Amino acid sequence: MGKIVNLKAGSKTDVNSLKTSIVGNIKVGDTVIVNTIGVGSNYVAIKAIIMARGQLNSCGCSLIAEPSFHDYEIDTPTTSSVKTGIRWMLKLSKTPQ
């Protein structure tokens, strides 16, 4: 079984780079987690996941994407806060679809 790879998506993240990273890690059997905070970063992550799913489908693979809410602790030099974001868990399907 592969390892778990954590990726961060921001509103300015390049969609193609994120897609390439997702596909590369999924193909070697890793589970990919994409962490997002905010609407813009989630939009970028969803676009990359859709593109990755399309690329993997052309190879005969099926991508499962499971979203969940996650609390992220944000520490700055002056303050500390908790923000709720979305965590996408991506893995290959065990059965062909």
PDB file of C-alpha atoms in Angstrom:
ATOM      1  CA  MET A   1       0.000   0.000   0.000  1.00  0.00           C
ATOM      2  CA  GLY A   2       1.203   3.494  -0.841  1.00  0.00           C
ATOM      3  CA  LYS A   3       1.759   6.430   1.406  1.00  0.00           C
ATOM      4  CA  ILE A   4      -0.476   9.437   2.091  1.00  0.00           C
ATOM      5  CA  VAL A   5       0.525  12.601   0.233  1.00  0.00           C
ATOM      6  CA  ASN A   6      -0.754  15.951   1.550  1.00  0.00           C
ATOM      7  CA  LEU A   7      -1.164  18.785  -0.962  1.00  0.00           C
ATOM      8  CA  LYS A   8      -2.314  22.348  -0.331  1.00  0.00           C
ATOM      9  CA  ALA A   9      -4.450  24.243  -2.804  1.00  0.00           C
ATOM     10  CA  GLY A  10      -4.670  28.029  -2.771  1.00  0.00           C
ATOM     11  CA  SER A  11      -6.693  30.384  -4.907  1.00  0.00           C
ATOM     12  CA  LYS A  12      -3.548  31.150  -6.937  1.00  0.00           C
ATOM     13  CA  THR A  13      -2.392  27.532  -7.285  1.00  0.00           C
ATOM     14  CA  ASP A  14      -1.819  26.465 -10.892  1.00  0.00           C
ATOM     15  CA  VAL A  15      -4.593  23.989 -11.722  1.00  0.00           C
ATOM     16  CA  ASN A  16      -2.471  21.995 -14.180  1.00  0.00           C
ATOM     17  CA  SER A  17       0.360  21.603 -11.672  1.00  0.00           C
ATOM     18  CA  LEU A  18      -2.031  20.374  -9.001  1.00  0.00           C
ATOM     19  CA  LYS A  19      -3.650  17.953 -11.482  1.00  0.00           C
ATOM     20  CA  THR A  20      -0.245  16.614 -12.520  1.00  0.00           C
ATOM     21  CA  SER A  21       0.754  16.067  -8.893  1.00  0.00           C
ATOM     22  CA  ILE A  22      -2.525  14.288  -8.131  1.00  0.00           C
ATOM     23  CA  VAL A  23      -2.245  11.971 -11.157  1.00  0.00           C
ATOM     24  CA  GLY A  24       1.436  11.202 -10.564  1.00  0.00           C
ATOM     25  CA  ASN A  25       0.888  10.231  -6.933  1.00  0.00           C
ATOM     26  CA  ILE A  26      -2.322   8.290  -7.593  1.00  0.00           C
ATOM     27  CA  LYS A  27      -0.675   6.238 -10.372  1.00  0.00           C
ATOM     28  CA  VAL A  28       2.028   4.962  -8.005  1.00  0.00           C
ATOM     29  CA  GLY A  29      -0.632   3.841  -5.515  1.00  0.00           C
ATOM     30  CA  ASP A  30      -0.525   6.725  -3.037  1.00  0.00           C
ATOM     31  CA  THR A  31      -3.564   8.270  -1.376  1.00  0.00           C
ATOM     32  CA  VAL A  32      -3.688  12.026  -2.005  1.00  0.00           C
ATOM     33  CA  ILE A  33      -5.200  14.555   0.392  1.00  0.00           C
ATOM     34  CA  VAL A  34      -5.858  18.050  -0.967  1.00  0.00           C
ATOM     35  CA  ASN A  35      -6.399  20.661   1.754  1.00  0.00           C
ATOM     36  CA  THR A  36      -8.334  23.867   1.008  1.00  0.00           C
ATOM     37  CA  ILE A  37      -9.463  26.902   2.990  1.00  0.00           C
ATOM     38  CA  GLY A  38     -11.835  29.289   1.252  1.00  0.00           C
ATOM     39  CA  VAL A  39     -13.934  29.356  -1.875  1.00  0.00           C
ATOM     40  CA  GLY A  40     -11.115  30.170  -4.320  1.00  0.00           C
ATOM     41  CA  SER A  41      -8.843  27.367  -3.190  1.00  0.00           C
ATOM     42  CA  ASN A  42     -11.703  24.855  -3.191  1.00  0.00           C
ATOM     43  CA  TYR A  43     -12.614  25.911  -6.740  1.00  0.00           C
ATOM     44  CA  VAL A  44      -9.026  25.294  -7.880  1.00  0.00           C
ATOM     45  CA  ALA A  45      -8.981  21.896  -6.139  1.00  0.00           C
ATOM     46  CA  ILE A  46     -12.266  20.816  -7.731  1.00  0.00           C
ATOM     47  CA  LYS A  47     -11.060  21.809 -11.201  1.00  0.00           C
ATOM     48  CA  ALA A  48      -7.814  19.854 -10.691  1.00  0.00           C
ATOM     49  CA  ILE A  49      -9.722  16.806  -9.381  1.00  0.00           C
ATOM     50  CA  ILE A  50     -12.080  16.836 -12.373  1.00  0.00           C
ATOM     51  CA  MET A  51      -9.131  17.105 -14.782  1.00  0.00           C
ATOM     52  CA  ALA A  52      -7.250  14.326 -12.935  1.00  0.00           C
ATOM     53  CA  ARG A  53     -10.332  12.088 -13.027  1.00  0.00           C
ATOM     54  CA  GLY A  54     -10.614  12.602 -16.791  1.00  0.00           C
ATOM     55  CA  GLN A  55      -6.941  11.803 -17.340  1.00  0.00           C
ATOM     56  CA  LEU A  56      -7.101   8.696 -15.164  1.00  0.00           C
ATOM     57  CA  ASN A  57     -10.323   7.504 -16.857  1.00  0.00           C
ATOM     58  CA  SER A  58      -8.515   7.567 -20.209  1.00  0.00           C
ATOM     59  CA  CYS A  59      -6.003   5.107 -18.682  1.00  0.00           C
ATOM     60  CA  GLY A  60      -8.762   2.813 -17.425  1.00  0.00           C
ATOM     61  CA  CYS A  61      -8.466   3.969 -13.791  1.00  0.00           C
ATOM     62  CA  SER A  62     -11.286   5.311 -11.635  1.00  0.00           C
ATOM     63  CA  LEU A  63     -10.673   8.089  -9.095  1.00  0.00           C
ATOM     64  CA  ILE A  64     -12.671   8.345  -5.883  1.00  0.00           C
ATOM     65  CA  ALA A  65     -12.911  11.832  -4.324  1.00  0.00           C
ATOM     66  CA  GLU A  66     -14.253  12.072  -0.770  1.00  0.00           C
ATOM     67  CA  PRO A  67     -14.733  15.601   0.614  1.00  0.00           C
ATOM     68  CA  SER A  68     -14.982  16.335   4.332  1.00  0.00           C
ATOM     69  CA  PHE A  69     -14.858  19.373   6.581  1.00  0.00           C
ATOM     70  CA  HIS A  70     -11.644  19.841   8.522  1.00  0.00           C
ATOM     71  CA  ASP A  71     -10.530  22.397  11.124  1.00  0.00           C
ATOM     72  CA  TYR A  72      -7.127  23.940  10.427  1.00  0.00           C
ATOM     73  CA  GLU A  73      -5.167  25.741  13.128  1.00  0.00           C
ATOM     74  CA  ILE A  74      -3.663  28.959  11.769  1.00  0.00           C
ATOM     75  CA  ASP A  75      -0.785  30.396  13.795  1.00  0.00           C
ATOM     76  CA  THR A  76       0.584  33.865  13.126  1.00  0.00           C
ATOM     77  CA  PRO A  77       3.132  35.791  15.196  1.00  0.00           C
ATOM     78  CA  THR A  78       0.348  37.806  16.863  1.00  0.00           C
ATOM     79  CA  THR A  79      -2.660  35.492  16.991  1.00  0.00           C
ATOM     80  CA  SER A  80      -3.877  31.934  16.661  1.00  0.00           C
ATOM     81  CA  SER A  81      -7.185  30.874  15.121  1.00  0.00           C
ATOM     82  CA  VAL A  82      -9.034  27.873  13.770  1.00  0.00           C
ATOM     83  CA  LYS A  83     -10.561  27.923  10.287  1.00  0.00           C
ATOM     84  CA  THR A  84     -12.807  25.315   8.751  1.00  0.00           C
ATOM     85  CA  GLY A  85     -11.847  24.110   5.295  1.00  0.00           C
ATOM     86  CA  ILE A  86     -12.470  21.206   3.005  1.00  0.00           C
ATOM     87  CA  ARG A  87     -10.200  18.177   2.825  1.00  0.00           C
ATOM     88  CA  TRP A  88     -10.411  16.060  -0.336  1.00  0.00           C
ATOM     89  CA  MET A  89      -9.253  12.439  -0.002  1.00  0.00           C
ATOM     90  CA  LEU A  90      -8.405  10.967  -3.401  1.00  0.00           C
ATOM     91  CA  LYS A  91      -7.698   7.317  -4.144  1.00  0.00           C
ATOM     92  CA  LEU A  92      -8.123   4.748  -6.886  1.00  0.00           C
ATOM     93  CA  SER A  93     -11.248   2.640  -6.939  1.00  0.00           C
ATOM     94  CA  LYS A  94     -10.770  -1.023  -6.068  1.00  0.00           C
ATOM     95  CA  THR A  95     -13.470  -2.084  -8.529  1.00  0.00           C
ATOM     96  CA  PRO A  96     -13.745  -0.926 -12.140  1.00  0.00           C
ATOM     97  CA  GLN A  97     -16.583   1.501 -12.797  1.00  0.00           C
TER      98      GLN A  97
END
